[in-house]
PDB file of C-alpha atoms in Angstrom:
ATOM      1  CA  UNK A  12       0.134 -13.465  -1.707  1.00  0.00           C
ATOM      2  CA  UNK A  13      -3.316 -14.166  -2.420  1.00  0.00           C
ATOM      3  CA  UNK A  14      -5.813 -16.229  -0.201  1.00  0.00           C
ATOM      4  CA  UNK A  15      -4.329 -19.159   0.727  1.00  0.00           C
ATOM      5  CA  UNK A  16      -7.075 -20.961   2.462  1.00  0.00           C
ATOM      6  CA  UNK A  17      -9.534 -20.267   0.014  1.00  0.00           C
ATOM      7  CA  UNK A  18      -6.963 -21.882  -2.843  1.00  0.00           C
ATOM      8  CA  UNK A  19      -6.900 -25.175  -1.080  1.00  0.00           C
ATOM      9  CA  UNK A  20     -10.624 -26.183  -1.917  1.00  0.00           C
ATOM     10  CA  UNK A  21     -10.557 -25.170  -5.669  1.00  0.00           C
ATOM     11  CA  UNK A  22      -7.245 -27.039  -6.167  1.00  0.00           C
ATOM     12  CA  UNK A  23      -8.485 -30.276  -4.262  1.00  0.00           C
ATOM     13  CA  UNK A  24     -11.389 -30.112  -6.538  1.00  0.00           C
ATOM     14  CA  UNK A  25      -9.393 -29.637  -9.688  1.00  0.00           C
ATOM     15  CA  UNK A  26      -7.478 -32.847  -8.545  1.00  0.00           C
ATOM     16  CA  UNK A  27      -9.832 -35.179  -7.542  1.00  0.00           C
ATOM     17  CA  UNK A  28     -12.582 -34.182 -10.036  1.00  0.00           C
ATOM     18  CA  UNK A  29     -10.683 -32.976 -13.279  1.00  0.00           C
ATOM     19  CA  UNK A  30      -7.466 -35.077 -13.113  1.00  0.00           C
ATOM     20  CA  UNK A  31      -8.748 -37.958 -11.111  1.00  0.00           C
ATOM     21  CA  UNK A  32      -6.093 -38.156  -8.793  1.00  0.00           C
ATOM     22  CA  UNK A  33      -6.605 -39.896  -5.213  1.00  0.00           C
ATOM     23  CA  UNK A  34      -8.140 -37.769  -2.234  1.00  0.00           C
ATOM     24  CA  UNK A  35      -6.168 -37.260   0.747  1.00  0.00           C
ATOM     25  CA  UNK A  36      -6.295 -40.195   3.798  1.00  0.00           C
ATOM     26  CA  UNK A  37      -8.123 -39.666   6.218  1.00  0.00           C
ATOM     27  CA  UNK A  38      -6.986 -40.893  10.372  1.00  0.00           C
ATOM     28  CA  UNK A  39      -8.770 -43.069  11.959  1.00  0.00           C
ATOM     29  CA  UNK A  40     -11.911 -41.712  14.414  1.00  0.00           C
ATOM     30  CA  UNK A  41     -13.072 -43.129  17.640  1.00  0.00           C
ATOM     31  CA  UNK A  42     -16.699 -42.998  15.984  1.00  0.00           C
ATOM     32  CA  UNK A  43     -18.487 -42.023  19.218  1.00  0.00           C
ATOM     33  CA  UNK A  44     -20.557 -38.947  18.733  1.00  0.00           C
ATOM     34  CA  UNK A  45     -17.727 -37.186  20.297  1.00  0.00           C
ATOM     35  CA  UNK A  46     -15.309 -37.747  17.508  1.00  0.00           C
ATOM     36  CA  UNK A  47     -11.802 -37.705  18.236  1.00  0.00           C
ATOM     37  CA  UNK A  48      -8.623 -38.543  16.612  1.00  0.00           C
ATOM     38  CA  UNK A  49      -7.207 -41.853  18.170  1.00  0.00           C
ATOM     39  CA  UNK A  50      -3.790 -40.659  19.658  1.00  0.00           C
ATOM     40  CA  UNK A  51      -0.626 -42.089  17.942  1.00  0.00           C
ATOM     41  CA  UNK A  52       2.375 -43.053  19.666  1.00  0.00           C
ATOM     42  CA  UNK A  53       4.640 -40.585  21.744  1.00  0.00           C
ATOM     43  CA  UNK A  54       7.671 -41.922  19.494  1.00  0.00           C
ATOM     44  CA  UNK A  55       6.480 -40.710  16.363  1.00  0.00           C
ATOM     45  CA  UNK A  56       7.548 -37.097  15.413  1.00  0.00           C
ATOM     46  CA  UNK A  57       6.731 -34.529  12.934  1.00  0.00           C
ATOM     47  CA  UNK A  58       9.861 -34.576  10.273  1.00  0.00           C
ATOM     48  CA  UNK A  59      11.163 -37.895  12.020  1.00  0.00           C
ATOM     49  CA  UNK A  60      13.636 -39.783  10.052  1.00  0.00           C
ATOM     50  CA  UNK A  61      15.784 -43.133  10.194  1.00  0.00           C
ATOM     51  CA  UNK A  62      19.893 -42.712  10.492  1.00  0.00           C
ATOM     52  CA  UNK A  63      21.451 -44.458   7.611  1.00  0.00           C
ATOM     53  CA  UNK A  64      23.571 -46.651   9.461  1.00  0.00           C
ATOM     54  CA  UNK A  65      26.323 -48.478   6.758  1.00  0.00           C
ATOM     55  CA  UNK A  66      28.892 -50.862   7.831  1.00  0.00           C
ATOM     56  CA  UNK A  67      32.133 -51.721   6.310  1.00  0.00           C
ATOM     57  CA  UNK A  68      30.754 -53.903   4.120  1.00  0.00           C
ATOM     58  CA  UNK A  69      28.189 -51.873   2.890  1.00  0.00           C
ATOM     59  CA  UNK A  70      31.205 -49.441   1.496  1.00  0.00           C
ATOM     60  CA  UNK A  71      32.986 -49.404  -1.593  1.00  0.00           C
ATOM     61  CA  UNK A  72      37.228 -49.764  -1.720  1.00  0.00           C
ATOM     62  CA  UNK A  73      39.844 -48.286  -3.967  1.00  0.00           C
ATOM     63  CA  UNK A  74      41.144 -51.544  -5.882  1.00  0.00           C
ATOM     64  CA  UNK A  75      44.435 -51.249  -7.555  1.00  0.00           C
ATOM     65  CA  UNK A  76      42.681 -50.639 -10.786  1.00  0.00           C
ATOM     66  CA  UNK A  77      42.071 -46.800  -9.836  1.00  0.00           C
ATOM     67  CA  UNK A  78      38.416 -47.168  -8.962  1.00  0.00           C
ATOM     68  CA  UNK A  79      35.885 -47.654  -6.324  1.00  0.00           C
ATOM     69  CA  UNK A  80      34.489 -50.951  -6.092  1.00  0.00           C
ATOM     70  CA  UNK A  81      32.340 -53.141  -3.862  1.00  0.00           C
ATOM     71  CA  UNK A  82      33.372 -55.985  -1.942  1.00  0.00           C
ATOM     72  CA  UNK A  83      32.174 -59.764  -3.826  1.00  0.00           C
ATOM     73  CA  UNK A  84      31.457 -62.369  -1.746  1.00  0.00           C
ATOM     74  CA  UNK A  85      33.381 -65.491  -1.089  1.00  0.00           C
ATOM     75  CA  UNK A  86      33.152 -67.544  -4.236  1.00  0.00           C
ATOM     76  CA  UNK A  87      31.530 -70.698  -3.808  1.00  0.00           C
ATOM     77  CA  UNK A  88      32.389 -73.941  -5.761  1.00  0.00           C
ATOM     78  CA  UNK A  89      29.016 -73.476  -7.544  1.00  0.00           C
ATOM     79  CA  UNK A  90      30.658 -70.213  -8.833  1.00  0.00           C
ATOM     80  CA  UNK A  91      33.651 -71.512 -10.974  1.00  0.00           C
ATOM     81  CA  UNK A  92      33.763 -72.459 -14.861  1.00  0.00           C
ATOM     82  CA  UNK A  93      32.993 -76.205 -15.591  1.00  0.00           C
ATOM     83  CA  UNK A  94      34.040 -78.165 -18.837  1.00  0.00           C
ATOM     84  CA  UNK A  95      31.763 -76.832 -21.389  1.00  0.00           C
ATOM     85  CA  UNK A  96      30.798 -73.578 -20.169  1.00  0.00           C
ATOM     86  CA  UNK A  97      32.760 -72.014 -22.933  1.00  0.00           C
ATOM     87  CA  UNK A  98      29.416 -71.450 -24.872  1.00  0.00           C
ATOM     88  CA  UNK A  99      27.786 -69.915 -21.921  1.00  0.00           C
ATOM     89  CA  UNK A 100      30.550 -67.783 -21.232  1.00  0.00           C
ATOM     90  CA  UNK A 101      30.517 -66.465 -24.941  1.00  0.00           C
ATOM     91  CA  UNK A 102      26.790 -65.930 -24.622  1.00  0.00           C
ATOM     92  CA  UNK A 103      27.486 -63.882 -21.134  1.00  0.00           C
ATOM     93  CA  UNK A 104      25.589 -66.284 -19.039  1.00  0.00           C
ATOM     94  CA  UNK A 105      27.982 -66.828 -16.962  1.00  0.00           C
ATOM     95  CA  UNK A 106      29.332 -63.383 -16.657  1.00  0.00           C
ATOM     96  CA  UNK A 107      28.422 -61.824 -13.283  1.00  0.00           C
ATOM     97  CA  UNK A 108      28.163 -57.895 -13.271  1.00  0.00           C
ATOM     98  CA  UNK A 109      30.042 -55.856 -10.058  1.00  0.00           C
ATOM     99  CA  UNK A 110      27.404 -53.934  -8.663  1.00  0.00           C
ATOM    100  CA  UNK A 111      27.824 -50.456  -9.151  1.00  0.00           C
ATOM    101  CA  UNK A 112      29.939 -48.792  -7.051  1.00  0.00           C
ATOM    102  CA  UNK A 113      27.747 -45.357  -5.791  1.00  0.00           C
ATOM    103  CA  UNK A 114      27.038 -43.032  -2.474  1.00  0.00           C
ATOM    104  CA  UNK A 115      24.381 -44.543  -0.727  1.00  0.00           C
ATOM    105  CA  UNK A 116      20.783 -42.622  -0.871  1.00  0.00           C
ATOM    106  CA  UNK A 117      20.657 -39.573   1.623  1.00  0.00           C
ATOM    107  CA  UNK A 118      17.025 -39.548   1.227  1.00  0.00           C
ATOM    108  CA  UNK A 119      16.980 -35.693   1.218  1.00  0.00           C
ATOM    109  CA  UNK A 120      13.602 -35.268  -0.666  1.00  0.00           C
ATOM    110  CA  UNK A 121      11.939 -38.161   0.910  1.00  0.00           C
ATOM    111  CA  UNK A 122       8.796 -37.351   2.811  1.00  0.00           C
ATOM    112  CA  UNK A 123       8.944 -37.629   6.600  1.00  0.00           C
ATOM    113  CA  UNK A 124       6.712 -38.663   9.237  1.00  0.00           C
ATOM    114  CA  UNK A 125       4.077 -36.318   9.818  1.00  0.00           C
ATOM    115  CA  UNK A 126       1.389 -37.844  12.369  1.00  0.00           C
ATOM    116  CA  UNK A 127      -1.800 -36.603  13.372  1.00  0.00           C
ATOM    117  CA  UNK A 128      -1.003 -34.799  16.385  1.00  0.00           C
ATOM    118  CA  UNK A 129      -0.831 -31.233  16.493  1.00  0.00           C
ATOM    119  CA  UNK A 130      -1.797 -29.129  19.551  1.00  0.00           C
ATOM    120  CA  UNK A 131      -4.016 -27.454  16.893  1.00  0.00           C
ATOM    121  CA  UNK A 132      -6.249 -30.594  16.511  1.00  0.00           C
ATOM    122  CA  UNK A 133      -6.196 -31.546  19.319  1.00  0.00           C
ATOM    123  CA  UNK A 134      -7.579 -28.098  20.424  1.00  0.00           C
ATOM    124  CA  UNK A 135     -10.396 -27.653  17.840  1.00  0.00           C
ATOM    125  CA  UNK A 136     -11.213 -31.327  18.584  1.00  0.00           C
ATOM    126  CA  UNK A 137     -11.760 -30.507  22.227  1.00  0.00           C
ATOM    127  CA  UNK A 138     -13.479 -27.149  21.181  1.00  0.00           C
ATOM    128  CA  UNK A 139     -11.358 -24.691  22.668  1.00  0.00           C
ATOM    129  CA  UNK A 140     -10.916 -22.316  19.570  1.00  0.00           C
ATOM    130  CA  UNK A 141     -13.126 -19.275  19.517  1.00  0.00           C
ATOM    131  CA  UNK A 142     -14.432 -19.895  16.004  1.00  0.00           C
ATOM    132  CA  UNK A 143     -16.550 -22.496  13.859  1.00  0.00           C
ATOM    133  CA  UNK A 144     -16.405 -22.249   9.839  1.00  0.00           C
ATOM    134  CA  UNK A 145     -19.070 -20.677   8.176  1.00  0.00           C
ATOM    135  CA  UNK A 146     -20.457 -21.928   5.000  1.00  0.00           C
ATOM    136  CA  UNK A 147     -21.161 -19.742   2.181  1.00  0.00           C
ATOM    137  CA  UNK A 148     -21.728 -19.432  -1.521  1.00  0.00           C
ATOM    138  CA  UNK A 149     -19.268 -18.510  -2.712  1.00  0.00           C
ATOM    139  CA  UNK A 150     -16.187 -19.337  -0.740  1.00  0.00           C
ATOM    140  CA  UNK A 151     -15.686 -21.124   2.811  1.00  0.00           C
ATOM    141  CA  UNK A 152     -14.808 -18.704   5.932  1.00  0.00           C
ATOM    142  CA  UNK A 153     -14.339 -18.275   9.071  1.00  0.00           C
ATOM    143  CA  UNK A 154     -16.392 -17.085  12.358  1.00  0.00           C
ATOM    144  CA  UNK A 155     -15.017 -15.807  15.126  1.00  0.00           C
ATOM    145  CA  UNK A 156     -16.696 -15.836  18.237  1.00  0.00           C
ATOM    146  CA  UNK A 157     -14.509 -12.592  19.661  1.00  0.00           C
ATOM    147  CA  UNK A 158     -12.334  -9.904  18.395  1.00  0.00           C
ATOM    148  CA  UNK A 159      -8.984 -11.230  16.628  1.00  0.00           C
ATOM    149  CA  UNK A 160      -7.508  -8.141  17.588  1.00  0.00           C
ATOM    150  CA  UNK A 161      -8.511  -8.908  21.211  1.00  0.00           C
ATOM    151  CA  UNK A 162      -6.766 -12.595  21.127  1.00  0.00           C
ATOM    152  CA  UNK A 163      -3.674 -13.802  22.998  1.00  0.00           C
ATOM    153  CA  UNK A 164      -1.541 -14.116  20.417  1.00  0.00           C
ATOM    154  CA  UNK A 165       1.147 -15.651  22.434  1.00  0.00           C
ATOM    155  CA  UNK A 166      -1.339 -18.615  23.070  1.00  0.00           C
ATOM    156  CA  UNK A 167      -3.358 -18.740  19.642  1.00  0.00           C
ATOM    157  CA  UNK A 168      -0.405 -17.794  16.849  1.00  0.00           C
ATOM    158  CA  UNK A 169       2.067 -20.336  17.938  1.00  0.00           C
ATOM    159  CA  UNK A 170      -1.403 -23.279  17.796  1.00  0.00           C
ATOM    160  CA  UNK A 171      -2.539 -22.204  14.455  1.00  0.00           C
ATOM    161  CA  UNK A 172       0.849 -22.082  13.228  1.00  0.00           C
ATOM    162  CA  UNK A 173       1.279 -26.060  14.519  1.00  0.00           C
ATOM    163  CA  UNK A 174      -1.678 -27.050  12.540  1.00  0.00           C
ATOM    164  CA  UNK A 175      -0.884 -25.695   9.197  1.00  0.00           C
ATOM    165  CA  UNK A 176       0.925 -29.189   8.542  1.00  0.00           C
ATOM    166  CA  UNK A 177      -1.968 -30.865   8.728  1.00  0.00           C
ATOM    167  CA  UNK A 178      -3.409 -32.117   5.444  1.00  0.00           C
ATOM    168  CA  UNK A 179      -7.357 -33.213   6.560  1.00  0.00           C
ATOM    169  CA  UNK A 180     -10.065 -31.198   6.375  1.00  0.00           C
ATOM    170  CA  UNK A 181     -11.465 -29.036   7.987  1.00  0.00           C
ATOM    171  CA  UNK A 182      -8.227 -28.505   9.975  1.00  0.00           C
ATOM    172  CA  UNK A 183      -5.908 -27.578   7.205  1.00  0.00           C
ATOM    173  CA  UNK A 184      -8.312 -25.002   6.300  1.00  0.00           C
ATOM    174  CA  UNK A 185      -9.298 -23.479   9.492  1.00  0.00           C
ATOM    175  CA  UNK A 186      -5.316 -23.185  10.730  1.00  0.00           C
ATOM    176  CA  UNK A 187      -4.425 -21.585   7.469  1.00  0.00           C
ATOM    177  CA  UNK A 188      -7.191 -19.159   7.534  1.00  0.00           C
ATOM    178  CA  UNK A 189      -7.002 -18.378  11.139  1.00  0.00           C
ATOM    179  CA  UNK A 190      -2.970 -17.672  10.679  1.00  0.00           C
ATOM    180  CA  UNK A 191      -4.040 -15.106   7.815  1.00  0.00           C
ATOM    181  CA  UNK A 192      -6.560 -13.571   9.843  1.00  0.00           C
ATOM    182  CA  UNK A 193      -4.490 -13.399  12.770  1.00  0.00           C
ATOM    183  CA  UNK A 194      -1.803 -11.357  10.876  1.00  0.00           C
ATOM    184  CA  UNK A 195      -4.268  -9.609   9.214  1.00  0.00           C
ATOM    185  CA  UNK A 196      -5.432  -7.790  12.606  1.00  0.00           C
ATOM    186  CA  UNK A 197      -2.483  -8.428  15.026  1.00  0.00           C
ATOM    187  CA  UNK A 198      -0.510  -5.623  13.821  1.00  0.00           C
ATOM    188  CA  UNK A 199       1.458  -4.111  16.746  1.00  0.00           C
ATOM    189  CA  UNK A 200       0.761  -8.062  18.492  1.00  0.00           C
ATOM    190  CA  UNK A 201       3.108 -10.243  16.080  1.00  0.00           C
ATOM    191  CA  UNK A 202       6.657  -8.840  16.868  1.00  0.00           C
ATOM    192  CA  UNK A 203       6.722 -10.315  20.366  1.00  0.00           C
ATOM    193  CA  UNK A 204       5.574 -13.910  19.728  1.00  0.00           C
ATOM    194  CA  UNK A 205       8.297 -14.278  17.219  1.00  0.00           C
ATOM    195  CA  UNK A 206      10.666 -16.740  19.271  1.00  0.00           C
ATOM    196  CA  UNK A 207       7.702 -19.190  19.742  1.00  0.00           C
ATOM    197  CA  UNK A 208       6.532 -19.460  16.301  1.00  0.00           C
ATOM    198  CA  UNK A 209       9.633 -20.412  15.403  1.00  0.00           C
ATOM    199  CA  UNK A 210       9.587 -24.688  16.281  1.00  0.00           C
ATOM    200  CA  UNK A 211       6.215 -24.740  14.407  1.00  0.00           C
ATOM    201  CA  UNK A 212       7.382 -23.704  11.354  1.00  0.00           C
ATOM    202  CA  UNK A 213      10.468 -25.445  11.240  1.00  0.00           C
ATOM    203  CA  UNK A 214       8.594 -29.174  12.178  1.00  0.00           C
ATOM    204  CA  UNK A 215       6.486 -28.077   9.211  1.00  0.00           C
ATOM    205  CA  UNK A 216       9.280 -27.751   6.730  1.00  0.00           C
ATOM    206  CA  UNK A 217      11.356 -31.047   8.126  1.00  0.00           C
ATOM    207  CA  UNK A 218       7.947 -32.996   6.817  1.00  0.00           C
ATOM    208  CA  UNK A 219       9.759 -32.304   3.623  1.00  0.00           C
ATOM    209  CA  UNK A 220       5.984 -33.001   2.188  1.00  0.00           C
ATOM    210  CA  UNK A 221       5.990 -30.102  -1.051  1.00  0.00           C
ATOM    211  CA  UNK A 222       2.014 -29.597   0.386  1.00  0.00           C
ATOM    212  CA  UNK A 223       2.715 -28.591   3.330  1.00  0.00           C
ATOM    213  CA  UNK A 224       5.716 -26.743   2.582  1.00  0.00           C
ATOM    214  CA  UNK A 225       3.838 -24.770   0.216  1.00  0.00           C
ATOM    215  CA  UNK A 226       1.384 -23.559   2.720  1.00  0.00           C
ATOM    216  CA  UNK A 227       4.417 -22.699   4.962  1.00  0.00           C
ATOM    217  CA  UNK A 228       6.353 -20.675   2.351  1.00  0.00           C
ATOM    218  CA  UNK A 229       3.070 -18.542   1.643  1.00  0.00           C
ATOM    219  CA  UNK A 230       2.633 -17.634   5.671  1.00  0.00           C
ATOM    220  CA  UNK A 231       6.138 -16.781   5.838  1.00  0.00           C
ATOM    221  CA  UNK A 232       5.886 -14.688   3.008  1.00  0.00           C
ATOM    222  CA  UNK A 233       2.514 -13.051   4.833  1.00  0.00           C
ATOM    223  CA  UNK A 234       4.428 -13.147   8.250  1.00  0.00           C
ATOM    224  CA  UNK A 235       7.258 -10.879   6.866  1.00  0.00           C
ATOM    225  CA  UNK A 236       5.075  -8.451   5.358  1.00  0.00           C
ATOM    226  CA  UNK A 237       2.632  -8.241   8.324  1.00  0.00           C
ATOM    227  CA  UNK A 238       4.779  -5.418  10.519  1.00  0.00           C
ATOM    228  CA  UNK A 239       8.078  -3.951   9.271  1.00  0.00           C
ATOM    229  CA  UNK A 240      10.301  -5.271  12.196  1.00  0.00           C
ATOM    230  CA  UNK A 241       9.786  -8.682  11.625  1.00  0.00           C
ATOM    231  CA  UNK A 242      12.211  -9.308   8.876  1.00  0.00           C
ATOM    232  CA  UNK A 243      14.907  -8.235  10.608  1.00  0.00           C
ATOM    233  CA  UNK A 244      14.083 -10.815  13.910  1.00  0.00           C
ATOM    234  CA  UNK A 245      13.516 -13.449  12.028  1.00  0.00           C
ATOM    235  CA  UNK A 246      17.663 -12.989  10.890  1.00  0.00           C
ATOM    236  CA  UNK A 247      18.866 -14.754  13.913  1.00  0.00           C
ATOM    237  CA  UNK A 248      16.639 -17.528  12.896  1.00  0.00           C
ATOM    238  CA  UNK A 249      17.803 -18.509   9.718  1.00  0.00           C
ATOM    239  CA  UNK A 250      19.789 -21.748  10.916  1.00  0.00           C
ATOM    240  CA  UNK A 251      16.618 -23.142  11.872  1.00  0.00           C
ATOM    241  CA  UNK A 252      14.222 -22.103   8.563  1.00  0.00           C
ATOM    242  CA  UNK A 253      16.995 -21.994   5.884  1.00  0.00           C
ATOM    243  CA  UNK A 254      18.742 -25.374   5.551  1.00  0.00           C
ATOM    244  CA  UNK A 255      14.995 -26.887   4.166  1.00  0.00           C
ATOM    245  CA  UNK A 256      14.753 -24.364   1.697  1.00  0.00           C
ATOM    246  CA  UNK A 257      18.867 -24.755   0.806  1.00  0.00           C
ATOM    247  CA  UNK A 258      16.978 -28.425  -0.588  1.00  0.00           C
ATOM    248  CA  UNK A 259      14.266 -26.932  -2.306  1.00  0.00           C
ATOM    249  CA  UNK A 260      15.146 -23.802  -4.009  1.00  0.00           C
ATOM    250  CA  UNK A 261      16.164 -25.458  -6.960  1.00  0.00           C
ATOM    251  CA  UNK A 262      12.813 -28.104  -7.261  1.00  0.00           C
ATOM    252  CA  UNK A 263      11.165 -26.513 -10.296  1.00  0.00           C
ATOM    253  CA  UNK A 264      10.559 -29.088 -13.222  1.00  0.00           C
ATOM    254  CA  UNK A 265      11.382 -28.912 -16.604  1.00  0.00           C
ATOM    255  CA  UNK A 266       8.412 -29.353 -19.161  1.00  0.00           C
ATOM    256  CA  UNK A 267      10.152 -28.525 -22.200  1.00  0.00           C
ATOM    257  CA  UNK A 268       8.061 -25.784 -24.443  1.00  0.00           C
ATOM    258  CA  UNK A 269       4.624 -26.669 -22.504  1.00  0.00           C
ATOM    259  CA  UNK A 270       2.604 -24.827 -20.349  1.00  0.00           C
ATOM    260  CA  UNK A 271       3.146 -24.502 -16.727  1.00  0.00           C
ATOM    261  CA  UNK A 272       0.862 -23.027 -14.578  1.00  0.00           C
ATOM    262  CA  UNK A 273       2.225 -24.271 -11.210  1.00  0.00           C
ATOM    263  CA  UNK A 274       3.706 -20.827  -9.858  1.00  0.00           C
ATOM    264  CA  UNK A 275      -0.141 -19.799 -10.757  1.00  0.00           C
ATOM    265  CA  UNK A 276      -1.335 -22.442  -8.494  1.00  0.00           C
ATOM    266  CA  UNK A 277       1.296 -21.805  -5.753  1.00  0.00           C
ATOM    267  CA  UNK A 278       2.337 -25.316  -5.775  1.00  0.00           C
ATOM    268  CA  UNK A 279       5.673 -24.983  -7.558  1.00  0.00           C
ATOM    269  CA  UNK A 280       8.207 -25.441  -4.432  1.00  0.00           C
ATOM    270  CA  UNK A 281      11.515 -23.405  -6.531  1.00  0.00           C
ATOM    271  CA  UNK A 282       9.431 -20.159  -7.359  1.00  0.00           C
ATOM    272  CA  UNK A 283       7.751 -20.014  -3.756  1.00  0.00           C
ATOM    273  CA  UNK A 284      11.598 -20.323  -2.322  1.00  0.00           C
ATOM    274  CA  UNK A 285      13.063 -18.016  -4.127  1.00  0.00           C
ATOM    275  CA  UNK A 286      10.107 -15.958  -3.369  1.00  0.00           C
ATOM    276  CA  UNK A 287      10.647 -16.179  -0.296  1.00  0.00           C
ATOM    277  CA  UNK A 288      14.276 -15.539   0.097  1.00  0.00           C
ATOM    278  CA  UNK A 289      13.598 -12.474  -1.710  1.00  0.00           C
ATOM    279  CA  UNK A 290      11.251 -11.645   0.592  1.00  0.00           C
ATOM    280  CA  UNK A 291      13.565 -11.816   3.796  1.00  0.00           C
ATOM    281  CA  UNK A 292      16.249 -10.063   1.953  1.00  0.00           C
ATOM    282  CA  UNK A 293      13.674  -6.968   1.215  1.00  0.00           C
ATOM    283  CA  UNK A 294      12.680  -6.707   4.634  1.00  0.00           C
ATOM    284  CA  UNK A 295      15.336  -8.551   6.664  1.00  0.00           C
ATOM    285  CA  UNK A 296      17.893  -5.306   6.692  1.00  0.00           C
ATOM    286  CA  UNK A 297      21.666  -5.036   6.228  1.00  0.00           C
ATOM    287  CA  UNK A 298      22.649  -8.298   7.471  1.00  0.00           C
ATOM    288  CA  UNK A 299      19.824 -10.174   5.867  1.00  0.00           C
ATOM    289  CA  UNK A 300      21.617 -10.952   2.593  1.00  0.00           C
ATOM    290  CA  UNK A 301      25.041 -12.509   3.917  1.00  0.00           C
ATOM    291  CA  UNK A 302      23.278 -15.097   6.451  1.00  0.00           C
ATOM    292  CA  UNK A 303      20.996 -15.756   3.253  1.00  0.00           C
ATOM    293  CA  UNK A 304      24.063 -16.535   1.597  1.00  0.00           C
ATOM    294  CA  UNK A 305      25.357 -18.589   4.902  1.00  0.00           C
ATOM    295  CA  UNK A 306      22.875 -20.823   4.623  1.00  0.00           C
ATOM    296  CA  UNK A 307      21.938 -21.531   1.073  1.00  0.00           C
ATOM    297  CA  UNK A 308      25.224 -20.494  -1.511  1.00  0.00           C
ATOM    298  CA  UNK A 309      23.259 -20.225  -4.621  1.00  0.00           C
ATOM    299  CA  UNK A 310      21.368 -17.618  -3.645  1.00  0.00           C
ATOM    300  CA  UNK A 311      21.773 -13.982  -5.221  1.00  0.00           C
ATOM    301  CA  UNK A 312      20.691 -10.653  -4.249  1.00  0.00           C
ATOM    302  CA  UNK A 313      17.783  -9.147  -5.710  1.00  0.00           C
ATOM    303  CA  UNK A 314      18.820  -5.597  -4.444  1.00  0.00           C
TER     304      UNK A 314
END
């Protein structure tokens, strides 16, 4: 894995200023000189999502006729044939189709709630991160005010892990680059925070948003590699990180005979899975392959 933060401003150019395509939404500010994020309700959630809730009613039946079909309503006398409808009926005017009977929507692939309100934002907001981005020429970076090597990572990983769902600048960029640079020089540091980063990255993937999973596959893929003992205690964890990808492993579109270049780009959601399955198997140890295979069935060893 490449960069990652220093992808995210050559493909939002590409989009807005090549292929025209909308720029992100921005929250709303308080507008003092102080600005802050207004604060969102407690009862909205990263990855929230509404129960479908079906009543009888709402449910096909097995008619005698050896199929499922939905329950009509009560005719009305509106509803019956009157002399000289025998036109209309020959014409189908009168004919009323059954709805189809089908399984309601599970809404697997549907984006989910992901509000503004990160303990990363609301940290660089208050100015409580040792660092400030740095403008250059070429590419955008980051400053740190102290040694990343001398950081408490069990404070600082588990924050900038919690912001990577965000999709506003500058806070997108400055949690993705401060995760690579934090497991660029934590080696030794990474192993022991393991259990906390653990609820971050699973309330990024339940956004179900392919942006921000994208970003999240990529760390993953950087957190594994980082020391050699963390693919084997990140087994225990695969309940928690795998049923997401079990959706998404098989999300890579079919264009036919053109030209593709979205596992270039990162941004196609199949390749990065498989990826990063791969990736876990490699480094997870023995019993890395048959929870794999627990928790997502189609997936085979690349051993």
């Amino acid at each position: 894995m490449g960069d990652v933060a220093g992808q995210l401003f050559a493909f939002e150019y590409c989009n807005v200023k090549l292929k025209g395509k909308p720029t992100m939404k921005k929250t709303k500010q308080s507008l003092s000189c102080f600005d802050q994020t207004l604060p969102v309700p407690l009862s909205r959630r990263a990855g929230h999502h509404d129960l479908c809730r079906l009543t009888d009613k709402d449910l096909p039946y097995w008619c005698s006729n050896s199929e499922y079909r939905h329950k009509l309503p009560r005719k009305i006398p509106g509803d019956y044939t009157r002399k000289g409808d025998g036109e209309k009926i020959k014409r189908g005017e009168l004919r009323k189709a059954a709805p189809k009977a089908e399984p309601p929507i599970g809404g697997a692939f549907r984006l989910r709630d992901n509000p503004p309100n990160t303990q990363f934002r609301k940290l660089y907001e208050r100015g409580d991160l040792p660092l400030q981005v740095e403008h250059n020429s070429a590419k955008n970076a980051i400053a740190w005010k102290v040694d990343v090597s001398k950081l408490d990572y069990h404070h600082y990983l588990p924050v900038f892990l919690d912001g990577i769902r965000e999709k506003e600048e500058p806070y997108r960029f400055i949690a993705v680059k401060g995760v690579e640079d934090l497991l660029k020089a934590g080696t030794g540091k990474i192993l022991p925070v393991i259990p906390q980063l653990i609820i971050p990255i699973k309330t990024a993937l339940n956004t179900r948003d392919p942006a921000v999973i994208n970003i999240t596959l990529q760390l993953l893929c950087k957190l594994v590699e980082s020391e050699e003992d963390i693919g084997p205690s990140l087994v225990p964890y695969y309940r928690q990180l795998l049923p997401v990808l079990n959706i998404f492993k098989n999300d890579i579109p079919n264009i036919g005979d053109r030209l593709d270049y979205a596992q270039q780009k990162k941004i196609c959601t199949g390749e990065l899975v498989q990826k990063t399955l791969e990736l876990f198997e490699i480094h997870g140890g023995g019993d890395a392959f048959i929870n794999i295979k627990y928790m997502v069935p189609t997936y085979e060893s690349c051993v």
